[in-house]
Coordinates of C-alpha atoms in Angstrom, one line a residue:
M28 CA 84.1 68.4 120.1
G29 CA 84.1 71.8 121.8
A30 CA 86.6 73.6 124.0
S31 CA 85.2 71.2 127.3
S32 CA 86.9 68.5 125.7
S33 CA 89.9 69.2 127.7
G34 CA 89.7 70.1 131.1
L35 CA 92.6 72.5 131.7
L36 CA 90.4 74.8 129.9
D37 CA 88.0 76.6 132.1
E38 CA 85.4 79.2 131.4
A39 CA 87.7 82.0 132.3
K40 CA 90.2 80.8 130.0
I41 CA 87.6 79.9 127.5
N42 CA 86.6 83.7 127.4
H43 CA 89.7 85.2 127.4
I44 CA 90.6 83.2 124.7
K45 CA 87.5 84.3 122.7
G46 CA 88.4 87.6 123.5
L47 CA 91.5 87.3 121.8
V48 CA 90.3 86.3 118.9
E49 CA 87.7 89.0 118.5
K50 CA 90.4 91.6 118.8
S51 CA 92.6 90.0 116.2
F52 CA 89.3 89.4 113.7
Q53 CA 88.8 92.5 114.3
S54 CA 92.2 94.2 113.0
F55 CA 91.7 91.9 110.3
S56 CA 88.9 93.0 109.2
V57 CA 89.6 96.2 108.7
F58 CA 91.9 95.4 106.0
Y59 CA 89.7 92.7 104.6
C60 CA 87.1 95.7 103.6
Q61 CA 89.3 97.6 102.5
Q62 CA 91.0 95.0 100.1
Y63 CA 87.6 93.6 99.6
A64 CA 86.6 97.1 97.8
I65 CA 89.2 97.5 95.8
T66 CA 89.3 93.8 94.4
Y67 CA 85.5 94.3 93.4
L68 CA 86.3 97.3 91.7
E69 CA 89.0 95.4 89.9
Y70 CA 86.0 92.7 89.1
I71 CA 83.9 95.3 87.4
H72 CA 86.7 96.8 85.4
Q73 CA 87.5 93.2 84.2
E74 CA 84.0 92.7 83.2
V75 CA 83.7 95.6 81.2
E76 CA 87.2 95.8 79.8
P77 CA 88.0 92.1 80.0
K78 CA 91.7 91.6 79.7
K79 CA 93.4 89.6 76.7
E80 CA 94.5 86.0 77.7
G81 CA 98.4 85.4 77.0
R82 CA 99.2 82.4 75.2
G83 CA 100.4 79.7 77.8
L84 CA 103.6 78.4 77.7
L85 CA 102.9 75.3 79.0
L86 CA 100.7 72.3 77.9
T87 CA 96.9 72.3 78.2
H88 CA 95.8 71.5 82.1
R89 CA 94.3 68.5 82.7
P90 CA 90.6 68.3 83.3
K91 CA 89.1 68.5 86.9
Y92 CA 89.4 64.7 88.5
D93 CA 86.4 63.3 90.1
P94 CA 86.3 63.7 93.4
E95 CA 85.2 60.3 94.2
E96 CA 88.3 58.8 92.7
V97 CA 90.3 56.7 94.9
L98 CA 93.6 57.5 95.3
Y99 CA 94.6 54.8 97.7
Q100 CA 92.4 52.3 99.6
G101 CA 93.7 49.5 102.1
T102 CA 93.7 47.8 105.7
V103 CA 95.9 49.2 107.7
K104 CA 97.2 49.7 111.8
F105 CA 96.0 52.8 112.5
S106 CA 96.0 55.0 115.8
C107 CA 95.6 58.4 116.7
W108 CA 97.3 60.8 119.6
E109 CA 94.6 60.0 121.7
E110 CA 95.0 56.4 121.9
Q111 CA 98.8 56.8 122.7
G112 CA 100.0 53.8 124.2
K113 CA 97.5 51.7 122.9
K114 CA 97.7 48.9 120.5
C115 CA 97.2 50.1 116.9
R116 CA 93.7 48.7 115.2
D117 CA 92.9 47.7 112.0
R118 CA 91.3 49.9 109.9
C119 CA 90.5 50.7 106.2
I120 CA 92.1 53.6 105.0
V121 CA 90.8 55.7 102.1
L122 CA 92.5 58.7 100.1
R123 CA 90.4 60.3 97.2
R124 CA 90.6 63.1 95.3
D125 CA 88.5 65.2 97.5
F126 CA 92.4 65.1 99.4
K127 CA 90.4 63.9 102.7
V128 CA 92.1 60.8 104.8
E129 CA 88.8 58.6 105.8
I130 CA 89.7 56.1 108.3
H131 CA 86.9 53.4 108.6
D132 CA 85.8 50.9 110.4
S133 CA 86.6 47.9 108.2
M134 CA 86.5 47.1 104.7
E135 CA 82.9 45.5 105.1
T136 CA 81.3 49.5 106.8
L137 CA 82.8 51.1 104.0
S138 CA 81.4 48.7 101.3
R139 CA 77.9 48.9 103.2
G140 CA 78.1 53.1 102.8
C141 CA 78.7 53.7 106.1
A142 CA 80.3 57.3 107.1
P143 CA 83.6 57.2 107.9
K144 CA 84.8 56.6 111.6
L145 CA 86.9 59.4 111.4
V146 CA 87.9 61.9 108.8
L147 CA 91.2 64.1 108.7
Q148 CA 91.8 67.4 107.0
P149 CA 95.2 66.8 106.2
A150 CA 96.6 70.8 105.0
G151 CA 99.5 72.0 106.7
G152 CA 100.3 68.1 107.8
I153 CA 103.8 67.2 108.2
V154 CA 104.9 63.5 107.3
F155 CA 107.8 61.3 108.8
T156 CA 108.5 57.6 108.4
S157 CA 110.3 57.0 111.6
E158 CA 109.2 57.1 115.0
E159 CA 112.1 58.7 116.4
E160 CA 111.8 61.8 114.2
S161 CA 107.9 62.0 115.2
R162 CA 108.6 61.4 118.5
A163 CA 111.5 64.0 118.3
Y164 CA 108.9 66.7 116.4
L165 CA 106.3 66.2 119.0
E166 CA 108.8 67.0 121.8
K167 CA 109.6 69.8 120.0
S168 CA 106.2 71.1 119.8
C169 CA 105.8 70.4 123.4
A170 CA 108.9 71.7 124.8
A171 CA 107.5 74.4 126.7
I172 CA 105.6 72.2 129.5
L173 CA 108.1 69.3 129.2
N174 CA 110.7 71.5 131.4
G175 CA 113.2 68.7 131.2
V176 CA 110.7 65.9 132.4
K177 CA 112.7 62.8 131.9
E178 CA 111.3 59.7 129.2
D179 CA 109.1 57.2 130.9
S180 CA 109.8 53.8 129.6
S181 CA 105.8 53.6 128.6
S182 CA 106.2 55.8 125.7
V183 CA 108.5 54.1 123.7
A184 CA 106.9 51.1 121.4
S185 CA 109.0 50.7 118.7
S186 CA 107.5 48.4 115.9
S187 CA 109.0 46.4 113.1
D188 CA 106.0 47.7 110.7
E189 CA 106.6 50.0 108.1
S190 CA 105.2 53.5 109.2
V191 CA 104.0 56.8 108.5
Y192 CA 103.4 59.5 111.3
L193 CA 101.1 62.8 110.1
H194 CA 101.4 65.6 112.4
L195 CA 98.4 68.4 111.7
P196 CA 98.4 71.8 112.4
H197 CA 96.9 72.1 116.3
T198 CA 95.3 68.6 116.3
G199 CA 97.5 66.2 116.9
H200 CA 99.0 63.2 114.7
S201 CA 98.3 60.2 113.8
C202 CA 100.3 56.6 113.0
F203 CA 99.8 54.2 110.4
L204 CA 101.8 51.1 109.9
F205 CA 102.2 48.7 107.0
Q206 CA 103.9 45.1 106.9
Q207 CA 105.2 46.1 103.3
E208 CA 107.5 48.9 102.3
E209 CA 106.1 48.9 98.6
E210 CA 102.4 49.5 100.3
R211 CA 103.4 51.9 103.1
D212 CA 105.1 54.1 99.8
R213 CA 101.9 53.5 98.0
F214 CA 100.0 55.1 100.7
L215 CA 102.5 57.7 101.4
S216 CA 102.5 58.7 97.7
G217 CA 98.7 59.5 97.9
L218 CA 98.7 60.7 101.5
K219 CA 101.3 64.0 99.9
T220 CA 99.3 64.5 97.1
C221 CA 96.3 65.3 99.5
I222 CA 98.7 67.3 101.4
R223 CA 100.0 69.4 98.5
H224 CA 95.9 69.9 97.4
R225 CA 94.4 70.6 100.7
N226 CA 97.5 73.3 101.1
L227 CA 97.1 75.3 97.6
D228 CA 94.1 74.1 96.0
S229 CA 91.8 77.0 97.9
W230 CA 94.4 79.6 96.4
R231 CA 94.1 78.7 92.7
D232 CA 91.2 80.3 93.0
S233 CA 91.3 83.8 91.2
S234 CA 88.0 85.4 92.6
H235 CA 88.1 88.7 93.6
E236 CA 87.2 87.6 97.1
S237 CA 90.3 85.0 97.4
Q238 CA 92.0 87.8 96.2
A239 CA 91.2 90.2 99.0
F240 CA 91.4 87.8 101.8
A241 CA 95.1 87.0 100.4
R242 CA 96.2 90.5 100.1
A243 CA 94.5 91.4 103.4
F244 CA 96.2 88.9 105.3
C245 CA 99.4 90.2 103.8
L246 CA 98.7 93.7 105.0
Y247 CA 97.5 92.3 108.7
Q248 CA 100.9 90.8 108.9
Q249 CA 102.9 93.6 107.6
D250 CA 101.3 95.5 110.6
K251 CA 102.4 93.0 112.9
G252 CA 106.3 93.2 111.3
C253 CA 105.6 89.9 109.3
Y254 CA 106.9 90.2 105.8
E255 CA 106.2 86.4 104.7
S256 CA 102.7 86.1 105.0
W257 CA 103.1 84.0 101.5
E258 CA 104.1 80.6 103.0
K259 CA 101.3 81.2 105.6
L260 CA 98.6 80.7 102.7
L261 CA 98.3 76.8 103.4
G262 CA 94.6 75.7 103.6
T263 CA 91.3 77.1 103.7
E264 CA 91.0 81.0 104.6
E265 CA 89.4 79.9 107.8
Q266 CA 92.4 77.7 108.1
V267 CA 95.1 80.3 107.3
L268 CA 93.4 83.0 109.8
A269 CA 92.8 80.2 112.4
S270 CA 96.3 79.4 112.6
Q271 CA 97.9 83.0 112.7
V272 CA 95.8 83.9 115.5
M273 CA 96.9 80.5 117.3
E274 CA 100.1 82.0 117.4
E275 CA 99.3 84.7 119.4
V276 CA 96.8 82.5 121.8
L277 CA 99.3 79.7 122.3
P278 CA 101.9 81.9 124.4
W279 CA 99.4 83.1 126.7
L280 CA 98.3 79.5 127.0
H281 CA 101.4 78.5 127.6
S282 CA 101.8 81.3 130.7
Q283 CA 98.7 80.2 132.2
L284 CA 99.0 76.1 132.1
Q285 CA 102.6 75.5 132.8
S286 CA 101.9 75.3 136.4
K287 CA 99.4 73.0 136.1
V288 CA 100.3 70.2 133.4
K289 CA 101.8 67.4 135.4
G290 CA 102.6 63.7 135.0
K291 CA 105.1 62.1 133.3
K292 CA 106.1 63.3 129.7
T293 CA 103.9 60.9 128.0
E294 CA 100.9 62.4 130.1
R295 CA 102.2 65.9 130.2
I296 CA 102.1 65.7 126.1
R297 CA 98.8 64.0 125.6
Q298 CA 97.3 66.8 127.9
W299 CA 98.7 69.3 126.3
L300 CA 97.5 68.2 122.5
A301 CA 94.0 67.9 124.3
T302 CA 94.2 71.5 125.6
V303 CA 95.6 73.2 122.0
Q304 CA 93.2 71.2 120.0
A305 CA 90.2 72.3 122.1
T306 CA 91.8 75.4 121.9
Y307 CA 92.0 75.4 118.0
T308 CA 88.4 73.9 117.5
L309 CA 87.4 77.0 119.5
V310 CA 89.2 79.8 117.5
L311 CA 88.2 78.0 114.0
E312 CA 84.9 78.1 115.0
Q313 CA 84.6 81.7 116.2
L314 CA 86.6 83.1 113.1
T315 CA 84.8 80.7 110.6
A316 CA 81.1 82.5 111.7
A317 CA 82.7 86.0 112.0
L318 CA 84.8 85.7 108.2
E319 CA 81.2 84.6 107.0
V320 CA 79.5 87.1 108.7
Q321 CA 82.4 89.9 107.1
R322 CA 82.1 88.5 103.7
E323 CA 78.6 89.0 103.7
E324 CA 78.3 92.2 104.7
C325 CA 81.0 92.8 102.2
R326 CA 79.1 91.2 99.3
Q327 CA 75.9 93.6 100.3
T328 CA 78.0 97.1 100.5
A329 CA 79.6 96.0 97.3
S330 CA 76.2 95.0 95.6
A331 CA 74.7 98.3 96.8
S332 CA 77.6 100.6 95.3
Q333 CA 77.8 98.8 92.1
A334 CA 75.4 101.0 90.0
L335 CA 77.7 104.0 91.1
I336 CA 80.8 102.4 90.2
R337 CA 79.8 101.7 87.0
S338 CA 78.4 105.1 86.4
N339 CA 81.6 106.4 87.5
L340 CA 84.0 104.2 86.6
D341 CA 86.2 105.8 84.1
Q342 CA 86.5 108.6 86.6
I343 CA 87.6 106.2 89.5
L344 CA 90.2 104.7 86.8
S345 CA 91.7 108.1 85.9
S346 CA 91.8 109.3 89.8
H347 CA 93.9 105.6 90.5
S348 CA 96.3 106.0 88.0
F349 CA 96.5 109.8 89.0
L350 CA 97.6 108.6 92.3
E351 CA 99.5 105.7 91.5
Q352 CA 101.7 107.8 89.3
K353 CA 102.6 110.0 92.4
V354 CA 103.4 107.7 94.9
R355 CA 105.6 105.9 92.3
V356 CA 107.3 109.2 91.9
C357 CA 108.1 109.2 95.8
I358 CA 109.3 105.9 96.2
C359 CA 110.6 105.4 93.2
E360 CA 114.2 106.0 94.0
E361 CA 114.5 104.4 97.3
A362 CA 112.6 101.4 95.9
K363 CA 115.5 101.1 92.8
E364 CA 118.3 101.6 95.6
V365 CA 117.0 99.1 98.1
C366 CA 116.1 96.5 95.1
S367 CA 119.8 97.0 93.5
E368 CA 121.7 96.2 97.1
S369 CA 119.6 93.8 98.6
V370 CA 117.8 91.6 95.6
I371 CA 119.7 91.8 92.6
P372 CA 122.9 90.7 93.9
Y373 CA 121.5 87.3 95.5
M374 CA 119.0 86.9 92.2
S375 CA 121.3 85.1 89.8
S376 CA 122.0 82.5 92.8
I377 CA 118.3 82.1 93.6
L378 CA 117.3 81.4 90.0
E379 CA 120.3 78.5 89.8
V380 CA 118.6 76.6 92.6
L381 CA 115.2 77.1 91.5
T382 CA 116.4 76.2 88.1
E383 CA 118.5 73.5 89.0
H384 CA 115.6 71.0 91.1
I385 CA 112.4 72.3 89.7
G386 CA 114.3 72.3 86.1
A387 CA 115.5 68.5 86.8
G388 CA 111.9 67.6 88.4
I389 CA 110.0 68.5 85.0
L390 CA 112.4 67.0 82.8
G391 CA 112.7 63.7 84.8
M392 CA 108.5 63.9 84.4
Q393 CA 108.7 64.6 80.7
H394 CA 111.4 61.5 80.4
T395 CA 109.4 59.2 82.2
L396 CA 106.2 60.1 80.8
K397 CA 108.0 59.8 77.1
T398 CA 109.1 56.5 78.1
Q399 CA 105.8 55.0 79.4
M400 CA 103.7 56.7 76.0
N401 CA 107.0 55.2 73.7
S402 CA 106.2 51.6 75.6
A403 CA 102.4 52.2 75.3
F404 CA 102.7 52.8 71.6
S405 CA 105.0 49.6 70.9
V406 CA 103.0 47.3 72.7
T407 CA 99.8 48.2 70.9
N408 CA 101.0 49.3 67.9
G409 CA 98.6 52.0 67.1
T410 CA 95.5 49.6 67.5
E411 CA 92.5 50.4 69.4
D412 CA 94.0 49.4 73.0
T413 CA 96.1 52.2 72.5
Q414 CA 93.9 54.3 74.1
K415 CA 93.2 52.5 77.2
V416 CA 96.9 51.9 77.7
L417 CA 97.4 55.8 76.9
S418 CA 94.5 56.9 79.4
S419 CA 96.7 54.8 82.4
L420 CA 99.4 57.1 82.2
R421 CA 97.2 59.4 84.6
S422 CA 98.4 56.9 87.4
V423 CA 102.1 57.1 86.7
S424 CA 104.3 57.6 89.5
L425 CA 106.4 60.8 89.6
D426 CA 107.1 60.5 93.0
Q427 CA 110.9 60.4 92.1
N428 CA 110.9 63.5 90.1
Y429 CA 108.5 65.3 92.9
R430 CA 111.5 64.1 95.6
Q431 CA 113.9 66.3 93.3
V432 CA 111.8 69.5 93.8
E433 CA 111.8 68.6 97.4
N434 CA 115.6 68.5 97.7
L435 CA 114.8 72.4 97.0
S436 CA 114.0 72.9 100.8
E437 CA 117.5 72.0 101.9
K438 CA 119.3 73.8 99.1
L439 CA 117.5 76.9 100.2
E440 CA 118.5 76.8 103.7
A441 CA 120.9 79.9 103.0
L442 CA 118.8 82.1 101.4
K443 CA 116.4 81.4 103.9
Q444 CA 118.5 82.7 106.3
R445 CA 119.4 85.8 104.4
F446 CA 116.1 86.5 103.5
G447 CA 114.2 85.5 106.9
L448 CA 112.0 82.7 105.3
S449 CA 110.5 80.3 107.4
S450 CA 109.8 77.8 105.3
A451 CA 109.8 76.7 101.5
Q452 CA 107.1 74.2 101.5
R453 CA 104.3 76.7 99.4
L454 CA 107.0 76.9 96.5
V455 CA 107.8 73.1 96.7
H456 CA 104.0 72.2 96.6
S457 CA 103.4 74.7 94.2
A458 CA 105.9 73.3 91.5
Q459 CA 104.7 69.8 92.2
L460 CA 101.0 70.7 91.3
E461 CA 102.1 72.2 88.4
M462 CA 104.4 69.4 86.9
E463 CA 101.3 67.1 88.2
Q464 CA 98.6 69.2 86.0
V465 CA 100.5 69.6 83.0

């Protein structure tokens, strides 16, 4: 797929988009090169003088899962946004521990080892379980090109099946229909697990390159007047950067295509989604290539400087400490004043909300697992079957406990408005991943 898949993107528009991407990446790369050098220095320092590991407060984390392990597999009625208005078809859906959504033609093609018909990367995904909620979200995201166009009757096709709608950033949405609520919930549980991991697994890497990107992205955002970059670190580095650039590209695209998108509401939405997807593909491909080139250049520069850094490490660290103290003296009083006026007064209410919901979720999880373990021991009475039963606890559903943490988003609305936080999704998913890993 490429930009040519949308008829609304002519060569002039494609070239303009490429220019916007190049300009944005050049701005970002300045911060990236600076932060790469800093994190590489820290990496060398860590090698020479490794820090002592603190004693963990939580239980030892689970070992990594086999990426081929199946979270969900079943035959489901499926359709994607490109097939809007058409009847959903039976497809074999597979969710694995690589946290992608595989769409196969049938169980037969899966068993023969055929490649999936479609693979969805669910990073940044938003899930709905009603057609009304999904349509409202879709129309809100397409509001700029709808211009109050009336609903056409063909666009409303209600179904008695249990539904799941997955909306992905800039790549449209998909619909999954189930005959049984229990089956729907089992799929939904696996899908939410995939979204959580695809959102955050990339950022659990503590390598100096990962730190360099995160810091550079933060400074890049601050340079644009945005101070909530932490919430935007969802997905891979390339996806994060592409989503940010799309925020700059889409307003221009609106202005260029608003008068050219015609037809009834359903057709306008289809045209717009096709154009956005083609644009995102173009942006992602260009940024992926540019970031890899920049990353390799930074690696070569760092490698060439390694001997010099090691031989002058003490002097570098001494100069760094001296400069840090000078900066600290300059900003300390003002920082204390801002903290006492704008942060400390709200800390107790923030901690109360966090403790109430995250703490309740963790306590609920502990109770669930304790009950299951006691039951396992009582049934097996400490025999050799005990280990088999205990190993099955890894698949115990913690969805109810996860939902307790999800309630945090609603409770944080007032705080989000006060501090200008657009989303608590990353916070919620981080807490849920910690619960899952313990």
